[in-house]
Coordinates of C-alpha atoms and ligand atoms in Angstrom, one line a residue:
M255 CA -0.2 -0.3 0.0
A256 CA 1.4 3.5 -1.0
I257 CA 2.4 6.0 1.6
N258 CA 0.7 9.5 1.4
Y259 CA 3.8 11.4 3.2
S260 CA 1.7 14.6 2.7
E261 CA -1.4 13.5 4.6
L262 CA 1.1 11.8 6.9
A263 CA 3.8 15.0 7.4
K264 CA -0.1 17.2 8.0
Q265 CA -0.4 14.9 10.7
V266 CA 2.9 15.1 12.3
E267 CA 2.9 19.2 12.1
A268 CA -0.6 18.9 13.8
A269 CA 0.9 16.7 16.9
S270 CA 3.7 18.5 17.1
Q271 CA 1.9 21.8 17.8
S272 CA -0.6 20.1 20.0
L273 CA 2.7 18.8 21.7
N274 CA 4.8 22.1 21.6
D275 CA 3.9 23.6 25.0
G276 CA 5.0 20.6 27.0
M277 CA 8.1 20.1 24.9
V278 CA 9.2 24.0 25.7
K279 CA 8.2 23.2 29.4
F280 CA 10.5 20.0 29.1
L281 CA 14.1 22.1 27.6
G282 CA 13.3 25.0 29.8
D283 CA 13.5 22.3 32.8
L284 CA 16.5 20.5 31.4
I285 CA 18.6 23.9 31.1
S286 CA 18.0 24.9 34.8
I287 CA 19.3 21.2 35.5
R288 CA 23.1 21.8 36.1
S289 CA 24.5 18.9 34.1
Y290 CA 28.4 19.0 33.6
T291 CA 29.9 16.1 32.2
G292 CA 30.1 12.8 35.1
E293 CA 27.0 14.9 37.0
E294 CA 24.4 14.0 34.9
T295 CA 22.3 12.6 37.6
P296 CA 19.4 15.0 38.0
A297 CA 19.0 15.6 33.9
V298 CA 19.3 12.0 33.1
E299 CA 16.1 11.7 35.8
R300 CA 14.5 14.5 34.7
T301 CA 14.6 12.9 30.9
L302 CA 13.7 9.6 32.3
Q303 CA 10.5 11.1 34.1
E304 CA 9.6 13.0 31.0
M305 CA 9.8 9.3 29.0
R306 CA 7.4 7.9 31.0
N307 CA 4.9 10.5 30.8
L308 CA 4.8 10.7 27.2
G309 CA 4.1 6.9 27.6
Y310 CA 7.3 5.3 26.3
D311 CA 7.2 1.4 25.6
E312 CA 10.3 1.2 27.9
V313 CA 12.3 3.6 29.5
W314 CA 15.7 3.1 31.8
M315 CA 19.1 3.9 32.7
D316 CA 21.7 1.8 31.4
T317 CA 25.6 1.0 33.4
A318 CA 27.1 3.9 31.9
G319 CA 24.0 6.7 33.1
N320 CA 22.5 7.1 29.9
A321 CA 18.9 8.1 29.9
L322 CA 17.3 5.3 27.1
G323 CA 13.0 5.4 25.9
R324 CA 12.2 2.9 23.4
I325 CA 8.8 3.3 20.9
G326 CA 8.2 0.1 19.4
T327 CA 8.8 -3.3 19.8
G328 CA 10.7 -4.0 16.2
N329 CA 14.6 -5.7 16.5
K330 CA 15.8 -3.2 14.2
I331 CA 16.9 -0.1 15.9
I332 CA 17.1 3.6 14.8
L333 CA 19.2 5.3 17.8
Y334 CA 18.1 8.8 18.3
N335 CA 21.8 10.5 20.4
A336 CA 21.5 13.9 22.1
H337 CA 24.0 14.8 25.1
L338 CA 22.5 15.9 28.1
D339 CA 25.9 17.2 29.6
H340 CA 27.2 20.7 28.9
N341 CA 30.6 23.1 29.1
E342 CA 30.9 24.9 31.8
I343 CA 30.9 28.6 32.3
T344 CA 33.6 30.4 32.1
D345 CA 32.7 34.0 33.0
E346 CA 29.2 34.6 34.1
R347 CA 28.9 37.7 34.0
E348 CA 29.3 37.9 30.1
W349 CA 26.0 36.1 29.9
P350 CA 22.7 37.8 28.9
H351 CA 20.7 36.0 31.5
P352 CA 22.0 33.9 34.5
P353 CA 23.1 30.8 32.2
L354 CA 21.1 28.2 34.4
Q355 CA 17.9 30.4 34.4
P356 CA 16.1 29.5 30.9
V357 CA 14.4 32.7 29.6
I358 CA 12.3 32.8 26.1
E359 CA 12.0 36.3 24.3
D360 CA 11.2 36.6 20.3
G361 CA 10.3 32.7 20.5
V362 CA 14.6 32.1 21.1
M363 CA 15.5 30.2 24.5
Y364 CA 18.1 31.6 26.3
G365 CA 20.5 29.6 28.8
L366 CA 23.5 26.9 29.4
G367 CA 23.6 23.9 27.0
A368 CA 20.5 25.3 24.4
S369 CA 22.6 24.9 21.8
D370 CA 24.8 21.8 22.6
C371 CA 22.9 19.7 23.1
K372 CA 19.4 20.3 25.3
G373 CA 18.1 21.5 22.3
G374 CA 18.1 18.5 20.5
V375 CA 17.3 16.5 23.6
A376 CA 13.9 17.8 23.9
P377 CA 13.2 17.2 20.0
I378 CA 14.3 13.4 20.0
V379 CA 12.4 13.0 23.3
Y380 CA 9.2 14.9 21.8
G381 CA 9.5 13.2 18.0
A382 CA 9.9 9.8 19.2
A383 CA 6.4 10.6 21.2
I384 CA 4.7 11.7 18.2
F385 CA 6.0 8.7 15.9
K386 CA 4.1 6.7 18.8
K387 CA 1.1 8.4 19.0
L388 CA 0.7 8.6 15.6
N389 CA 0.8 4.9 15.1
L390 CA 3.2 5.6 12.1
P391 CA 4.1 2.6 9.7
S392 CA 7.7 1.0 10.4
D393 CA 9.0 -2.4 11.4
Y394 CA 11.7 -0.2 13.3
S395 CA 12.0 0.7 17.1
V396 CA 13.2 4.0 18.0
V397 CA 15.6 4.3 20.9
V398 CA 16.1 8.1 22.5
M399 CA 19.5 8.4 24.1
G400 CA 19.6 11.1 26.6
A401 CA 23.6 10.8 26.6
T402 CA 26.5 11.9 29.3
L403 CA 30.0 12.3 29.2
E404 CA 29.9 14.1 25.1
E405 CA 31.8 16.8 26.4
D406 CA 34.8 15.4 28.1
A407 CA 34.7 12.3 26.3
E408 CA 32.6 11.9 23.1
G409 CA 31.5 8.5 21.9
F410 CA 32.4 7.0 25.6
A411 CA 29.0 6.6 26.8
L412 CA 27.6 5.5 23.0
R413 CA 30.5 2.8 23.5
S414 CA 29.5 1.3 26.8
L415 CA 25.9 1.1 25.5
V416 CA 26.8 -0.8 22.6
E417 CA 29.4 -2.9 24.1
R418 CA 29.0 -3.0 27.4
D419 CA 25.0 -3.1 27.4
G420 CA 24.6 -5.1 24.0
L421 CA 22.7 -2.4 22.5
K422 CA 22.9 -2.9 18.5
P423 CA 21.8 0.2 16.5
E424 CA 21.4 -0.2 12.7
V425 CA 21.7 3.7 12.1
V426 CA 22.4 6.3 14.6
L427 CA 20.7 10.1 14.2
L428 CA 22.6 12.8 16.3
A429 CA 20.7 15.8 17.1
E430 CA 23.8 18.0 17.5
A431 CA 23.8 21.6 16.3
T432 CA 23.2 21.6 12.1
D433 CA 20.4 24.3 12.1
L434 CA 18.0 22.2 10.5
T435 CA 20.4 21.0 7.6
L436 CA 22.2 17.3 7.5
R437 CA 25.9 16.7 8.4
R438 CA 27.2 13.2 7.4
G439 CA 30.3 13.2 9.2
H440 CA 33.9 15.5 11.0
R441 CA 37.5 15.3 11.0
G442 CA 38.6 13.0 14.3
R443 CA 41.1 13.8 17.2
C444 CA 43.6 12.2 19.2
E445 CA 46.2 13.3 21.6
V446 CA 49.8 11.8 21.2
R447 CA 52.5 11.8 23.6
V448 CA 56.3 11.4 22.8
R449 CA 58.8 10.7 25.6
V450 CA 62.4 10.8 25.3
S451 CA 64.2 9.2 28.5
G452 CA 67.8 11.1 29.5
K453 CA 69.8 10.3 32.9
A454 CA 69.2 12.5 36.5
A455 CA 71.9 14.0 38.4
H456 CA 72.7 16.7 40.5
A457 CA 73.3 20.4 38.0
S458 CA 76.2 20.8 39.9
S459 CA 77.7 18.3 37.8
P460 CA 75.6 18.3 35.1
E461 CA 78.7 16.0 33.1
L462 CA 77.1 13.0 35.3
G463 CA 73.7 13.4 33.2
D464 CA 72.2 13.1 30.0
N465 CA 69.4 15.6 29.7
A466 CA 66.0 14.8 28.3
I467 CA 64.9 18.2 27.4
L468 CA 68.0 18.8 25.0
K469 CA 67.6 15.1 23.5
M470 CA 63.8 16.0 23.4
V471 CA 64.7 19.9 20.7
P472 CA 65.4 17.8 17.9
V473 CA 62.4 15.3 18.1
I474 CA 59.8 18.7 18.7
E475 CA 61.3 20.0 15.2
A476 CA 60.5 16.9 13.6
V477 CA 57.4 16.5 15.1
E478 CA 56.6 20.1 13.8
K479 CA 57.7 19.1 10.8
M480 CA 55.3 16.6 10.0
N481 CA 52.3 19.2 9.5
K482 CA 54.0 19.2 5.9
D483 CA 53.1 15.7 5.1
M484 CA 49.5 14.8 6.4
P485 CA 47.2 12.8 4.9
S486 CA 44.6 14.3 3.4
H487 CA 41.2 14.2 2.1
S488 CA 38.8 15.6 -0.5
L489 CA 36.3 17.0 1.8
F490 CA 37.9 17.7 4.9
G491 CA 41.4 18.7 3.7
K492 CA 44.7 18.0 5.7
G493 CA 45.0 16.8 8.9
N494 CA 47.4 19.1 11.4
Q495 CA 49.3 18.8 14.8
V496 CA 50.0 21.0 17.3
I497 CA 52.4 20.5 20.1
S498 CA 50.2 21.8 23.0
L499 CA 52.0 20.5 26.0
I500 CA 55.7 19.7 27.3
N501 CA 56.5 18.1 30.7
G502 CA 59.0 16.6 32.8
P503 CA 60.2 15.9 36.0
H504 CA 59.6 19.2 38.6
T505 CA 62.9 19.4 40.4
P506 CA 64.6 22.8 39.1
N507 CA 68.0 21.8 40.1
S508 CA 68.2 18.3 38.7
V509 CA 69.3 17.3 35.0
P510 CA 66.0 16.4 34.0
S511 CA 65.8 12.5 33.5
W512 CA 62.8 12.7 31.5
C513 CA 61.3 15.0 29.0
E514 CA 57.2 14.4 27.3
I515 CA 55.4 16.4 24.6
T516 CA 51.3 16.1 23.6
V517 CA 50.4 16.5 20.6
D518 CA 46.7 17.3 19.7
R519 CA 46.4 15.8 16.5
R520 CA 43.4 16.6 13.8
M521 CA 42.9 13.6 11.9
V522 CA 41.0 13.0 8.2
P523 CA 38.4 9.3 8.2
G524 CA 40.4 6.3 7.4
E525 CA 43.5 7.4 10.0
T526 CA 43.6 4.6 12.7
M527 CA 45.6 4.6 16.4
E528 CA 47.8 1.9 14.4
S529 CA 48.7 4.9 11.6
I530 CA 48.6 7.7 13.8
T531 CA 51.5 6.3 16.0
E532 CA 53.3 4.5 13.1
S533 CA 53.8 7.6 11.6
F534 CA 55.8 9.3 14.7
R535 CA 57.6 6.2 15.1
K536 CA 59.0 6.6 11.6
V537 CA 60.0 10.1 13.0
V538 CA 61.2 10.3 16.3
A539 CA 62.2 6.6 16.7
P540 CA 65.8 7.5 15.2
F541 CA 66.4 10.0 17.8
G542 CA 65.8 7.5 20.9
A543 CA 61.9 8.5 21.5
E544 CA 59.1 6.7 22.2
V545 CA 55.0 7.1 20.9
Y546 CA 52.0 6.4 22.9
I547 CA 48.2 7.5 22.7
P548 CA 47.4 7.8 26.2
E549 CA 44.4 7.2 28.1
Q550 CA 41.5 9.1 28.8
P551 CA 40.3 8.9 32.2
V552 CA 36.3 8.9 32.7
K553 CA 34.0 8.2 35.1
T554 CA 30.1 8.2 34.7
H555 CA 27.6 9.5 37.1
T556 CA 26.7 6.1 38.2
G557 CA 30.4 5.6 39.7
I558 CA 31.8 3.7 36.6
N559 CA 35.1 3.6 34.9
L560 CA 35.3 4.0 31.1
D561 CA 39.0 5.0 30.7
G562 CA 39.6 4.5 27.0
P563 CA 42.7 5.9 24.6
S564 CA 42.4 9.6 23.9
F565 CA 41.4 8.6 20.3
Y566 CA 38.2 10.0 18.6
P567 CA 38.0 9.0 14.8
G568 CA 36.9 10.9 11.9
W569 CA 34.1 9.7 9.9
L570 CA 32.2 10.3 6.6
L571 CA 28.9 9.0 5.7
P572 CA 28.8 8.0 1.8
E573 CA 26.9 9.9 -0.3
D574 CA 24.9 6.7 -1.6
A575 CA 24.0 5.8 1.8
P576 CA 20.2 4.8 2.6
L577 CA 20.3 6.9 6.0
L578 CA 21.1 9.7 4.0
E579 CA 18.8 9.6 1.5
A580 CA 16.1 8.7 3.6
G581 CA 17.0 12.0 5.6
K582 CA 16.9 13.8 2.2
K583 CA 13.3 12.3 1.7
T584 CA 12.1 13.3 5.6
F585 CA 13.1 16.9 5.0
H586 CA 11.3 16.3 1.6
A587 CA 8.0 15.4 3.2
L588 CA 7.5 17.7 5.5
W589 CA 8.7 20.9 3.6
G590 CA 8.6 20.4 -0.4
E591 CA 12.5 21.2 -0.2
E592 CA 16.1 19.6 -0.4
P593 CA 18.0 20.0 3.0
H594 CA 21.5 21.7 2.6
V595 CA 24.0 18.2 3.4
N596 CA 27.3 19.3 4.8
I597 CA 30.1 18.1 7.6
W598 CA 31.0 19.3 11.0
R599 CA 33.1 21.3 12.5
F600 CA 33.4 19.5 15.7
S601 CA 33.7 15.8 16.8
T602 CA 29.9 14.0 18.4
D603 CA 29.5 10.6 19.7
G604 CA 29.5 9.9 15.6
T605 CA 33.2 9.5 16.8
Y606 CA 32.0 5.8 18.0
S607 CA 29.4 4.8 16.2
A608 CA 30.6 5.6 12.4
G609 CA 34.3 6.0 13.0
A610 CA 34.7 3.1 15.6
A611 CA 31.8 0.7 15.4
G612 CA 30.7 1.5 11.3
I613 CA 27.0 2.1 12.0
P614 CA 25.8 4.4 9.5
T615 CA 25.2 7.8 11.2
L616 CA 24.0 11.1 10.1
G617 CA 23.7 14.3 11.9
F618 CA 20.4 16.8 12.2
G619 CA 19.3 19.5 14.5
P620 CA 17.8 22.8 15.5
E621 CA 20.7 24.1 17.2
E622 CA 22.9 26.4 15.6
E623 CA 26.8 26.0 15.8
K624 CA 27.4 29.8 16.1
Y625 CA 26.1 29.6 19.7
V626 CA 27.9 26.6 21.0
H627 CA 29.5 27.6 24.1
T628 CA 29.2 30.7 23.9
P629 CA 27.5 33.5 26.3
Q630 CA 25.3 33.6 23.6
D631 CA 24.0 29.9 24.0
Q632 CA 20.7 30.0 22.3
V633 CA 18.0 27.8 20.3
N634 CA 15.2 29.0 18.6
L635 CA 12.1 27.2 19.7
E636 CA 10.4 26.9 16.0
K637 CA 13.4 25.2 14.8
V638 CA 13.0 22.8 17.9
R639 CA 9.6 22.2 16.7
K640 CA 10.2 21.1 13.3
A641 CA 13.5 19.0 14.1
A642 CA 10.7 17.0 16.2
M643 CA 8.7 16.8 13.3
F644 CA 11.5 15.3 11.4
Y645 CA 12.4 12.7 14.0
A646 CA 9.0 12.0 14.5
L647 CA 8.7 11.1 10.2
F648 CA 11.9 9.6 9.7
P649 CA 11.3 6.1 11.0
V650 CA 8.2 5.7 8.1
L651 CA 11.0 7.0 5.7
Y652 CA 13.7 5.2 6.7
A653 CA 11.8 1.5 6.8
A654 CA 10.6 2.5 3.5
Q655 CA 13.9 2.9 2.0
M656 CA 15.2 -0.1 3.6
G657 CA 12.1 -1.9 1.7
Ligands
ZN255 ZN1 27.4 18.8 21.7

């Protein structure tokens, strides 16, 4: 039976209007709850409560403390992801309104995390609820994830959901800032440490030691030169790296026995931990230096350690992917136009889903990138409502696409 998409779009529009007050209230409540990375408990509880009130088929918190809700019973899963944690307030005096007091002016909600990413959490929670309320045709379950830990360690909480708790989504939709366009990838990043060893001695008898700082000098020059010869990508351009920290024993009256630099590396899709460490090793091993990718310490609000390598691969969804096609068709069914398709500047939980696990991943969100991590943090409420419409209709178009 042919599906009448314009009729479905009208129903979705009407449902989004009737649920809009509840969604705006929920978004305001989320903004008023402080939720630094690793301290998301109240925001997670508030999200679970909203899912219960909206009649989700199943509502739970996973081991890593993500808020999760499921609509439908199909084995095949579409995962909607937006994170509940937000970055730190630097100077509260720069904010037009107190960061934790949501204010609505001219259809725009202001407050901490509005654009990153609470303005994405509210519409995925409500979009899936509209999908359920209208009983729209799809063989898929939708699982909505109010994610934790994204600001400090993007992808770690999603990795735990998939690998520890065994949820296997077929595709992932990320509700990070896209201003109602589609995003199909981003560069990756990682931290690399390069270390040389020397021999300690009292500074009064330096000839007895071997100065690790002096041994590091040619290493630094060689590492900086690597920028001339970075892997390149037609869409993302060249990778780059910056020597961002230098460290050693803090003993001013000794010949230093070791010296270590930290390098922030930006990667194009396809680079791996092995390819990165190998490219460094080739350059620094002749100087006797060692290379490693450090562990990122991560503790969930539920008290679990999720430490893992400080490595966040880049990714790109192919232009002909069914997921991208379904995203375009959903947009077209709702608004009769083609959406813009682009890539993100910043990193997201997609670094795990697409970059590490190879799960097709796509971005669509109402928030605007220019307000992310700024005192002007805000989200346009009409865009939030439109995003909810998108999430409500998407499972229908995706199921049709997969036929
Ligand atoms: Zn974000």
